[in-house]
Amino acid sequence: MSSPDQAASGVGPQSEGPSLGLLDPDRALELVLERAPGPQAAKRLLQNSFGARILEPILASLPQPSFSRALMDGFAVRIEDAGRKVTCTGEVLAGRTPGPEVEPGKAVAVMTGAPCPRGSEAVVMIEDVERDGERLLLPRVISPGQHLQAAGSLCMPGDVILPAGSIMTSVALAAATAAGVAEITVGRAPAVAIITTGDELSAPDTTLGQAQIFDSNGPMLKALAIATGAEHALLLHAADTVESLTDALAEAANEDIVVLSGGVGVGRRDLVPGVLSALGYDKVFHKVSQQPGMPLFFAVKGEQLAFGQPGTPLGCHLGFHRYVSAA
């Protein structure tokens, strides 16, 4: 049989909290993460994937680069011609088809990013060459492959560009784009509903009534949800009645996560725990040994998570950062 403390916490023998039924914050976080469903896979165009978590490895679909290219403005040459005079036989610009093959005693002018002609073994910078018309005096030392990026030297088709579990950063986005990737599999971002409760709350764009305050938790929680990566954050308000709270929860029924602000204490108008239970939500815990934010209520219904948070701004802020964002 559960002890009185266990019954108060609602989490069973394995999650016994301290006296007064308060659950340890670390255990509370464990319980949230245990009940948070795994990410749902979704296909997304690479260009729209910034910030997403990658569920499947991203593989290159073509060699990178797909041709040997110059990394400096200069001349494509043969190594054997180091220290000799050679003849420049043409020029290749970036985005253009390479010109004649580089033969012994010859060189081809190349721009940065241009494809190097067949036979190119290195690129010598313009600054390192003495030029007299089409005749060039090359430096005495030329290293094989200098200032030249060989085809496929960065990656080949099938190479892993990013492993599963990575976050699509701006650099990762550039690398995947360069490797010819168009679509990837990511974890679908959760949809969030935020419900602020209380007759005393007034929308920020309205005139305050007597004994009313502006609803500041709603905009704060919505901003936190968007910053954390939510697909969207639906902002709702419920008055201190069972009917109003029930209607708001019905409007949020299809969201992945519901965050409620206020109404989670033990007062006569603290309706959140009772209404959630009446609607079929299973309580996981209520009250955590933390300040601020002690009267935290966490419940689940299917795969939907519901967080009932106190109405105090600091308690609400802490609860979101520690528990909601982790989920």
mmCIF file of C-alpha atoms in Angstrom:
data_model
loop_
_atom_site.group_PDB
_atom_site.id
_atom_site.type_symbol
_atom_site.label_atom_id
_atom_site.label_comp_id
_atom_site.label_asym_id
_atom_site.label_seq_id
_atom_site.Cartn_x
_atom_site.Cartn_y
_atom_site.Cartn_z
ATOM 1 C CA MET A 1 0.000 0.000 0.000
ATOM 2 C CA SER A 2 1.269 3.490 -0.788
ATOM 3 C CA SER A 3 2.215 5.766 2.070
ATOM 4 C CA PRO A 4 0.293 9.043 2.612
ATOM 5 C CA ASP A 5 3.182 10.940 1.030
ATOM 6 C CA GLN A 6 3.113 8.680 -2.031
ATOM 7 C CA ALA A 7 -0.609 9.051 -2.363
ATOM 8 C CA ALA A 8 -0.272 12.818 -2.207
ATOM 9 C CA SER A 9 2.420 12.878 -4.873
ATOM 10 C CA GLY A 10 0.496 10.523 -7.139
ATOM 11 C CA VAL A 11 3.554 8.805 -8.538
ATOM 12 C CA GLY A 12 3.738 5.470 -6.684
ATOM 13 C CA PRO A 13 6.408 3.890 -4.506
ATOM 14 C CA GLN A 14 9.309 4.522 -6.870
ATOM 15 C CA SER A 15 8.870 8.295 -6.692
ATOM 16 C CA GLU A 16 8.405 8.916 -2.992
ATOM 17 C CA GLY A 17 8.914 12.586 -2.192
ATOM 18 C CA PRO A 18 9.784 14.349 1.038
ATOM 19 C CA SER A 19 7.236 15.161 3.698
ATOM 20 C CA LEU A 20 4.035 17.016 2.812
ATOM 21 C CA GLY A 21 3.842 15.070 -0.455
ATOM 22 C CA LEU A 22 6.380 17.269 -2.264
ATOM 23 C CA LEU A 23 8.201 15.487 -5.053
ATOM 24 C CA ASP A 24 11.953 15.874 -5.513
ATOM 25 C CA PRO A 25 12.656 18.137 -8.534
ATOM 26 C CA ASP A 26 15.079 15.661 -10.121
ATOM 27 C CA ARG A 27 12.515 12.871 -9.839
ATOM 28 C CA ALA A 28 9.866 15.170 -11.271
ATOM 29 C CA LEU A 29 12.052 15.806 -14.310
ATOM 30 C CA GLU A 30 12.655 12.070 -14.711
ATOM 31 C CA LEU A 31 8.913 11.428 -14.701
ATOM 32 C CA VAL A 32 8.329 14.102 -17.337
ATOM 33 C CA LEU A 33 10.995 12.653 -19.615
ATOM 34 C CA GLU A 34 9.736 9.088 -19.091
ATOM 35 C CA ARG A 35 6.312 10.104 -20.369
ATOM 36 C CA ALA A 36 7.394 12.396 -23.173
ATOM 37 C CA PRO A 37 6.816 10.545 -26.468
ATOM 38 C CA GLY A 38 9.677 10.042 -28.879
ATOM 39 C CA PRO A 39 10.048 12.334 -31.886
ATOM 40 C CA GLN A 40 7.719 11.744 -34.811
ATOM 41 C CA ALA A 41 9.480 11.553 -38.167
ATOM 42 C CA ALA A 42 8.609 14.082 -40.840
ATOM 43 C CA LYS A 43 10.031 14.799 -44.276
ATOM 44 C CA ARG A 44 11.160 18.358 -44.811
ATOM 45 C CA LEU A 45 12.812 20.257 -47.612
ATOM 46 C CA LEU A 46 16.405 20.954 -46.681
ATOM 47 C CA GLN A 47 15.930 24.690 -47.176
ATOM 48 C CA ASN A 48 13.185 24.656 -44.503
ATOM 49 C CA SER A 49 15.033 22.509 -41.974
ATOM 50 C CA PHE A 50 17.092 25.050 -40.035
ATOM 51 C CA GLY A 51 17.026 24.236 -36.322
ATOM 52 C CA ALA A 52 15.448 20.787 -36.778
ATOM 53 C CA ARG A 53 16.817 17.600 -35.235
ATOM 54 C CA ILE A 54 17.869 15.059 -37.867
ATOM 55 C CA LEU A 55 16.395 11.586 -37.363
ATOM 56 C CA GLU A 56 18.183 9.800 -40.214
ATOM 57 C CA PRO A 57 21.775 10.284 -41.396
ATOM 58 C CA ILE A 58 22.177 12.763 -44.242
ATOM 59 C CA LEU A 59 24.147 11.198 -47.089
ATOM 60 C CA ALA A 60 25.862 12.965 -49.951
ATOM 61 C CA SER A 61 24.193 12.422 -53.309
ATOM 62 C CA LEU A 62 27.135 13.606 -55.444
ATOM 63 C CA PRO A 63 30.887 14.135 -55.158
ATOM 64 C CA GLN A 64 31.932 17.350 -53.506
ATOM 65 C CA PRO A 65 33.406 19.067 -55.344
ATOM 66 C CA SER A 66 32.172 17.443 -58.522
ATOM 67 C CA PHE A 67 35.220 18.721 -60.407
ATOM 68 C CA SER A 68 38.777 19.686 -59.519
ATOM 69 C CA ARG A 69 38.679 23.386 -58.777
ATOM 70 C CA ALA A 70 41.096 26.226 -58.187
ATOM 71 C CA LEU A 71 41.210 27.685 -54.679
ATOM 72 C CA MET A 72 43.143 30.791 -55.773
ATOM 73 C CA ASP A 73 43.387 33.091 -58.761
ATOM 74 C CA GLY A 74 46.446 31.862 -60.617
ATOM 75 C CA PHE A 75 47.671 29.294 -63.096
ATOM 76 C CA ALA A 76 47.097 25.560 -63.384
ATOM 77 C CA VAL A 77 50.459 23.926 -63.982
ATOM 78 C CA ARG A 78 52.461 20.672 -63.972
ATOM 79 C CA ILE A 79 54.850 19.961 -61.088
ATOM 80 C CA GLU A 80 57.737 19.168 -63.445
ATOM 81 C CA ASP A 81 57.687 22.784 -64.688
ATOM 82 C CA ALA A 82 58.656 24.287 -61.307
ATOM 83 C CA GLY A 83 61.321 27.000 -61.794
ATOM 84 C CA ARG A 84 60.865 26.983 -65.581
ATOM 85 C CA LYS A 85 59.319 29.327 -68.105
ATOM 86 C CA VAL A 86 56.009 28.115 -69.534
ATOM 87 C CA THR A 87 53.421 29.421 -71.971
ATOM 88 C CA CYS A 88 49.889 30.406 -70.877
ATOM 89 C CA THR A 89 47.528 28.792 -73.379
ATOM 90 C CA GLY A 90 44.147 29.984 -72.109
ATOM 91 C CA GLU A 91 41.929 31.035 -69.237
ATOM 92 C CA VAL A 92 39.093 29.367 -67.317
ATOM 93 C CA LEU A 93 36.527 31.415 -65.404
ATOM 94 C CA ALA A 94 34.329 30.163 -62.552
ATOM 95 C CA GLY A 95 31.250 28.438 -63.929
ATOM 96 C CA ARG A 96 32.803 27.829 -67.331
ATOM 97 C CA THR A 97 33.906 24.625 -69.045
ATOM 98 C CA PRO A 98 37.651 23.986 -68.584
ATOM 99 C CA GLY A 99 39.855 24.815 -71.528
ATOM 100 C CA PRO A 100 42.770 22.937 -73.071
ATOM 101 C CA GLU A 101 44.665 20.240 -71.175
ATOM 102 C CA VAL A 102 47.663 21.388 -69.186
ATOM 103 C CA GLU A 103 50.665 19.860 -70.953
ATOM 104 C CA PRO A 104 54.334 20.004 -69.952
ATOM 105 C CA GLY A 105 55.683 23.496 -70.651
ATOM 106 C CA LYS A 106 52.153 24.958 -70.630
ATOM 107 C CA ALA A 107 49.882 26.672 -68.080
ATOM 108 C CA VAL A 108 46.243 27.744 -68.012
ATOM 109 C CA ALA A 109 45.017 30.805 -66.140
ATOM 110 C CA VAL A 110 42.251 29.950 -63.638
ATOM 111 C CA MET A 111 39.970 32.005 -61.397
ATOM 112 C CA THR A 112 39.067 31.029 -57.840
ATOM 113 C CA GLY A 113 36.349 28.362 -58.033
ATOM 114 C CA ALA A 114 36.988 27.595 -61.688
ATOM 115 C CA PRO A 115 37.384 23.997 -62.882
ATOM 116 C CA CYS A 116 40.987 23.054 -63.492
ATOM 117 C CA PRO A 117 41.732 21.500 -66.915
ATOM 118 C CA ARG A 118 42.882 17.907 -67.258
ATOM 119 C CA GLY A 119 46.566 17.517 -66.468
ATOM 120 C CA SER A 120 46.501 20.165 -63.706
ATOM 121 C CA GLU A 121 48.679 19.113 -60.773
ATOM 122 C CA ALA A 122 48.733 22.370 -58.817
ATOM 123 C CA VAL A 123 47.673 26.009 -58.941
ATOM 124 C CA VAL A 124 50.296 28.735 -58.604
ATOM 125 C CA MET A 125 49.046 32.091 -57.334
ATOM 126 C CA ILE A 126 49.336 35.096 -59.603
ATOM 127 C CA GLU A 127 51.556 36.784 -56.999
ATOM 128 C CA ASP A 128 54.123 33.958 -57.253
ATOM 129 C CA VAL A 129 54.565 34.167 -61.031
ATOM 130 C CA GLU A 130 56.715 36.516 -63.118
ATOM 131 C CA ARG A 131 54.789 37.240 -66.315
ATOM 132 C CA ASP A 132 55.968 38.596 -69.651
ATOM 133 C CA GLY A 133 53.027 38.514 -72.035
ATOM 134 C CA GLU A 134 52.055 34.858 -72.387
ATOM 135 C CA ARG A 135 55.352 33.645 -70.941
ATOM 136 C CA LEU A 136 55.414 32.793 -67.220
ATOM 137 C CA LEU A 137 58.313 32.101 -64.888
ATOM 138 C CA LEU A 138 57.099 29.654 -62.256
ATOM 139 C CA PRO A 139 58.454 29.482 -58.685
ATOM 140 C CA ARG A 140 61.143 26.909 -57.925
ATOM 141 C CA VAL A 141 58.982 24.993 -55.450
ATOM 142 C CA ILE A 142 55.486 23.819 -56.317
ATOM 143 C CA SER A 143 53.756 21.309 -54.038
ATOM 144 C CA PRO A 144 51.494 18.674 -55.592
ATOM 145 C CA GLY A 145 47.872 19.712 -55.196
ATOM 146 C CA GLN A 146 48.587 23.172 -53.812
ATOM 147 C CA HIS A 147 45.631 25.562 -54.116
ATOM 148 C CA LEU A 148 43.734 22.834 -55.966
ATOM 149 C CA GLN A 149 40.777 20.907 -54.556
ATOM 150 C CA ALA A 150 40.463 17.532 -56.226
ATOM 151 C CA ALA A 151 37.082 16.178 -57.298
ATOM 152 C CA GLY A 152 35.474 14.162 -54.502
ATOM 153 C CA SER A 153 38.058 15.225 -51.933
ATOM 154 C CA LEU A 154 35.410 16.570 -49.522
ATOM 155 C CA CYS A 155 32.914 13.738 -49.889
ATOM 156 C CA MET A 156 31.699 11.036 -52.241
ATOM 157 C CA PRO A 157 28.145 9.806 -52.884
ATOM 158 C CA GLY A 158 26.927 7.882 -49.855
ATOM 159 C CA ASP A 159 29.275 9.587 -47.394
ATOM 160 C CA VAL A 160 27.627 10.726 -44.158
ATOM 161 C CA ILE A 161 27.336 14.495 -44.103
ATOM 162 C CA LEU A 162 25.538 14.617 -40.748
ATOM 163 C CA PRO A 163 24.748 11.732 -38.380
ATOM 164 C CA ALA A 164 21.297 11.086 -36.954
ATOM 165 C CA GLY A 165 20.584 13.187 -33.895
ATOM 166 C CA SER A 166 22.392 16.267 -35.183
ATOM 167 C CA ILE A 167 20.808 19.695 -35.170
ATOM 168 C CA MET A 168 20.588 21.422 -38.538
ATOM 169 C CA THR A 169 22.794 24.466 -38.007
ATOM 170 C CA SER A 170 23.587 27.084 -40.621
ATOM 171 C CA VAL A 171 26.929 25.400 -41.393
ATOM 172 C CA ALA A 172 25.296 21.959 -41.601
ATOM 173 C CA LEU A 173 22.675 23.417 -43.938
ATOM 174 C CA ALA A 174 25.393 24.714 -46.242
ATOM 175 C CA ALA A 175 27.279 21.392 -46.198
ATOM 176 C CA ALA A 176 24.180 19.338 -46.993
ATOM 177 C CA THR A 177 23.152 21.729 -49.759
ATOM 178 C CA ALA A 178 26.601 21.557 -51.350
ATOM 179 C CA ALA A 179 26.426 17.756 -51.281
ATOM 180 C CA GLY A 180 23.239 17.751 -53.341
ATOM 181 C CA VAL A 181 20.745 16.948 -50.553
ATOM 182 C CA ALA A 182 17.208 18.224 -51.190
ATOM 183 C CA GLU A 183 15.005 16.557 -48.532
ATOM 184 C CA ILE A 184 15.729 15.120 -45.085
ATOM 185 C CA THR A 185 13.943 13.303 -42.252
ATOM 186 C CA VAL A 186 13.586 15.348 -39.097
ATOM 187 C CA GLY A 187 11.701 15.153 -35.835
ATOM 188 C CA ARG A 188 8.419 17.019 -36.092
ATOM 189 C CA ALA A 189 8.407 19.965 -33.731
ATOM 190 C CA PRO A 190 5.662 19.702 -31.084
ATOM 191 C CA ALA A 191 2.591 21.912 -31.233
ATOM 192 C CA VAL A 192 1.914 23.748 -27.986
ATOM 193 C CA ALA A 193 -1.209 25.275 -26.463
ATOM 194 C CA ILE A 194 -0.902 27.817 -23.669
ATOM 195 C CA ILE A 195 -3.920 28.414 -21.446
ATOM 196 C CA THR A 196 -3.802 31.235 -18.930
ATOM 197 C CA THR A 197 -6.501 31.064 -16.262
ATOM 198 C CA GLY A 198 -8.115 33.620 -13.982
ATOM 199 C CA ASP A 199 -10.918 36.183 -13.947
ATOM 200 C CA GLU A 200 -8.399 38.811 -12.914
ATOM 201 C CA LEU A 201 -6.468 38.639 -16.179
ATOM 202 C CA SER A 202 -7.001 41.112 -18.982
ATOM 203 C CA ALA A 203 -5.540 40.909 -22.476
ATOM 204 C CA PRO A 204 -2.604 43.328 -23.042
ATOM 205 C CA ASP A 205 -4.505 45.269 -25.726
ATOM 206 C CA THR A 206 -7.585 45.967 -23.574
ATOM 207 C CA THR A 207 -8.468 48.432 -20.850
ATOM 208 C CA LEU A 208 -7.963 47.135 -17.339
ATOM 209 C CA GLY A 209 -11.085 46.610 -15.297
ATOM 210 C CA GLN A 210 -11.259 47.086 -11.577
ATOM 211 C CA ALA A 211 -9.027 44.616 -9.693
ATOM 212 C CA GLN A 212 -7.614 43.279 -12.969
ATOM 213 C CA ILE A 213 -4.033 42.843 -14.174
ATOM 214 C CA PHE A 214 -2.609 42.344 -17.625
ATOM 215 C CA ASP A 215 -1.969 38.752 -18.681
ATOM 216 C CA SER A 216 1.835 38.736 -18.837
ATOM 217 C CA ASN A 217 2.355 34.972 -18.475
ATOM 218 C CA GLY A 218 0.626 34.228 -21.785
ATOM 219 C CA PRO A 219 3.000 36.229 -24.011
ATOM 220 C CA MET A 220 5.982 35.020 -21.969
ATOM 221 C CA LEU A 221 5.055 31.344 -22.325
ATOM 222 C CA LYS A 222 4.299 31.725 -26.025
ATOM 223 C CA ALA A 223 7.704 33.336 -26.583
ATOM 224 C CA LEU A 224 9.403 30.551 -24.615
ATOM 225 C CA ALA A 225 7.610 27.886 -26.654
ATOM 226 C CA ILE A 226 8.598 29.459 -29.973
ATOM 227 C CA ALA A 227 12.194 29.967 -28.803
ATOM 228 C CA THR A 228 12.364 26.319 -27.723
ATOM 229 C CA GLY A 229 11.346 25.205 -31.205
ATOM 230 C CA ALA A 230 7.597 24.617 -31.053
ATOM 231 C CA GLU A 231 5.828 24.165 -34.377
ATOM 232 C CA HIS A 232 3.358 26.755 -33.155
ATOM 233 C CA ALA A 233 2.042 28.084 -29.853
ATOM 234 C CA LEU A 234 -1.712 28.567 -29.524
ATOM 235 C CA LEU A 235 -2.528 31.166 -26.846
ATOM 236 C CA LEU A 236 -5.868 30.750 -25.025
ATOM 237 C CA HIS A 237 -7.509 32.092 -21.870
ATOM 238 C CA ALA A 238 -9.977 30.501 -19.476
ATOM 239 C CA ALA A 239 -12.072 32.170 -16.813
ATOM 240 C CA ASP A 240 -12.360 30.666 -13.348
ATOM 241 C CA THR A 241 -15.194 28.320 -14.267
ATOM 242 C CA VAL A 242 -15.258 24.648 -15.088
ATOM 243 C CA GLU A 243 -17.068 25.388 -18.345
ATOM 244 C CA SER A 244 -14.534 27.946 -19.576
ATOM 245 C CA LEU A 245 -11.553 25.760 -18.685
ATOM 246 C CA THR A 246 -13.179 22.727 -20.293
ATOM 247 C CA ASP A 247 -13.802 24.700 -23.491
ATOM 248 C CA ALA A 248 -10.186 25.898 -23.612
ATOM 249 C CA LEU A 249 -8.871 22.354 -23.136
ATOM 250 C CA ALA A 250 -11.194 21.124 -25.885
ATOM 251 C CA GLU A 251 -9.699 23.758 -28.217
ATOM 252 C CA ALA A 252 -6.235 22.488 -27.272
ATOM 253 C CA ALA A 253 -7.128 18.806 -27.654
ATOM 254 C CA ASN A 254 -5.037 18.272 -30.801
ATOM 255 C CA GLU A 255 -1.864 19.927 -29.506
ATOM 256 C CA ASP A 256 1.101 17.873 -28.309
ATOM 257 C CA ILE A 257 1.704 19.871 -25.136
ATOM 258 C CA VAL A 258 -0.670 21.972 -23.052
ATOM 259 C CA VAL A 259 0.771 24.499 -20.621
ATOM 260 C CA LEU A 260 -1.653 26.041 -18.134
ATOM 261 C CA SER A 261 -0.851 29.038 -15.986
ATOM 262 C CA GLY A 262 -2.642 29.470 -12.650
ATOM 263 C CA GLY A 263 -5.357 27.459 -10.960
ATOM 264 C CA VAL A 264 -3.135 24.627 -9.685
ATOM 265 C CA GLY A 265 -3.166 25.340 -5.938
ATOM 266 C CA VAL A 266 -5.660 24.128 -3.349
ATOM 267 C CA GLY A 267 -8.039 27.088 -3.322
ATOM 268 C CA ARG A 268 -11.728 26.852 -4.169
ATOM 269 C CA ARG A 269 -11.128 28.389 -7.625
ATOM 270 C CA ASP A 270 -8.028 26.319 -8.402
ATOM 271 C CA LEU A 271 -9.808 24.196 -10.979
ATOM 272 C CA VAL A 272 -7.023 22.844 -13.178
ATOM 273 C CA PRO A 273 -6.273 19.510 -11.422
ATOM 274 C CA GLY A 274 -9.951 18.585 -11.070
ATOM 275 C CA VAL A 275 -10.915 19.522 -14.633
ATOM 276 C CA LEU A 276 -7.959 17.683 -16.132
ATOM 277 C CA SER A 277 -8.836 14.578 -14.139
ATOM 278 C CA ALA A 278 -12.495 14.825 -15.175
ATOM 279 C CA LEU A 279 -11.426 15.004 -18.836
ATOM 280 C CA GLY A 280 -9.426 11.772 -18.604
ATOM 281 C CA TYR A 281 -5.952 13.067 -17.913
ATOM 282 C CA ASP A 282 -3.856 10.804 -15.674
ATOM 283 C CA LYS A 283 -2.076 12.696 -12.919
ATOM 284 C CA VAL A 284 1.636 11.922 -12.685
ATOM 285 C CA PHE A 285 2.486 14.313 -9.858
ATOM 286 C CA HIS A 286 1.300 17.458 -8.112
ATOM 287 C CA LYS A 287 3.625 19.715 -6.111
ATOM 288 C CA VAL A 288 7.415 19.726 -6.340
ATOM 289 C CA SER A 289 9.838 20.746 -3.602
ATOM 290 C CA GLN A 290 11.081 23.854 -5.378
ATOM 291 C CA GLN A 291 10.713 27.585 -4.974
ATOM 292 C CA PRO A 292 9.389 29.271 -6.967
ATOM 293 C CA GLY A 293 6.938 26.976 -8.730
ATOM 294 C CA MET A 294 6.029 24.467 -6.021
ATOM 295 C CA PRO A 295 2.408 23.741 -7.091
ATOM 296 C CA LEU A 296 3.369 22.114 -10.411
ATOM 297 C CA PHE A 297 0.789 19.676 -11.803
ATOM 298 C CA PHE A 298 1.780 17.195 -14.512
ATOM 299 C CA ALA A 299 -0.661 14.872 -16.257
ATOM 300 C CA VAL A 300 -0.886 12.889 -19.484
ATOM 301 C CA LYS A 301 -3.687 11.882 -21.827
ATOM 302 C CA GLY A 302 -2.556 9.482 -24.533
ATOM 303 C CA GLU A 303 0.570 11.146 -25.891
ATOM 304 C CA GLN A 304 -0.477 14.659 -24.898
ATOM 305 C CA LEU A 305 1.386 16.204 -21.978
ATOM 306 C CA ALA A 306 -0.288 18.745 -19.696
ATOM 307 C CA PHE A 307 1.657 21.028 -17.376
ATOM 308 C CA GLY A 308 -0.316 22.985 -14.799
ATOM 309 C CA GLN A 309 1.951 25.769 -13.589
ATOM 310 C CA PRO A 310 1.496 28.412 -10.901
ATOM 311 C CA GLY A 311 0.400 31.880 -11.939
ATOM 312 C CA THR A 312 3.447 33.612 -10.498
ATOM 313 C CA PRO A 313 5.676 34.749 -13.382
ATOM 314 C CA LEU A 314 8.906 33.411 -11.872
ATOM 315 C CA GLY A 315 7.348 30.043 -11.013
ATOM 316 C CA CYS A 316 5.869 29.855 -14.492
ATOM 317 C CA HIS A 317 9.192 30.734 -16.100
ATOM 318 C CA LEU A 318 11.132 28.188 -14.053
ATOM 319 C CA GLY A 319 8.579 25.448 -14.688
ATOM 320 C CA PHE A 320 8.726 25.954 -18.434
ATOM 321 C CA HIS A 321 12.521 26.001 -18.624
ATOM 322 C CA ARG A 322 13.039 22.975 -16.382
ATOM 323 C CA TYR A 323 10.180 20.695 -17.403
ATOM 324 C CA VAL A 324 8.304 21.821 -20.533
ATOM 325 C CA SER A 325 11.377 22.618 -22.624
ATOM 326 C CA ALA A 326 12.952 19.301 -21.597
ATOM 327 C CA ALA A 327 9.875 17.434 -22.823
#
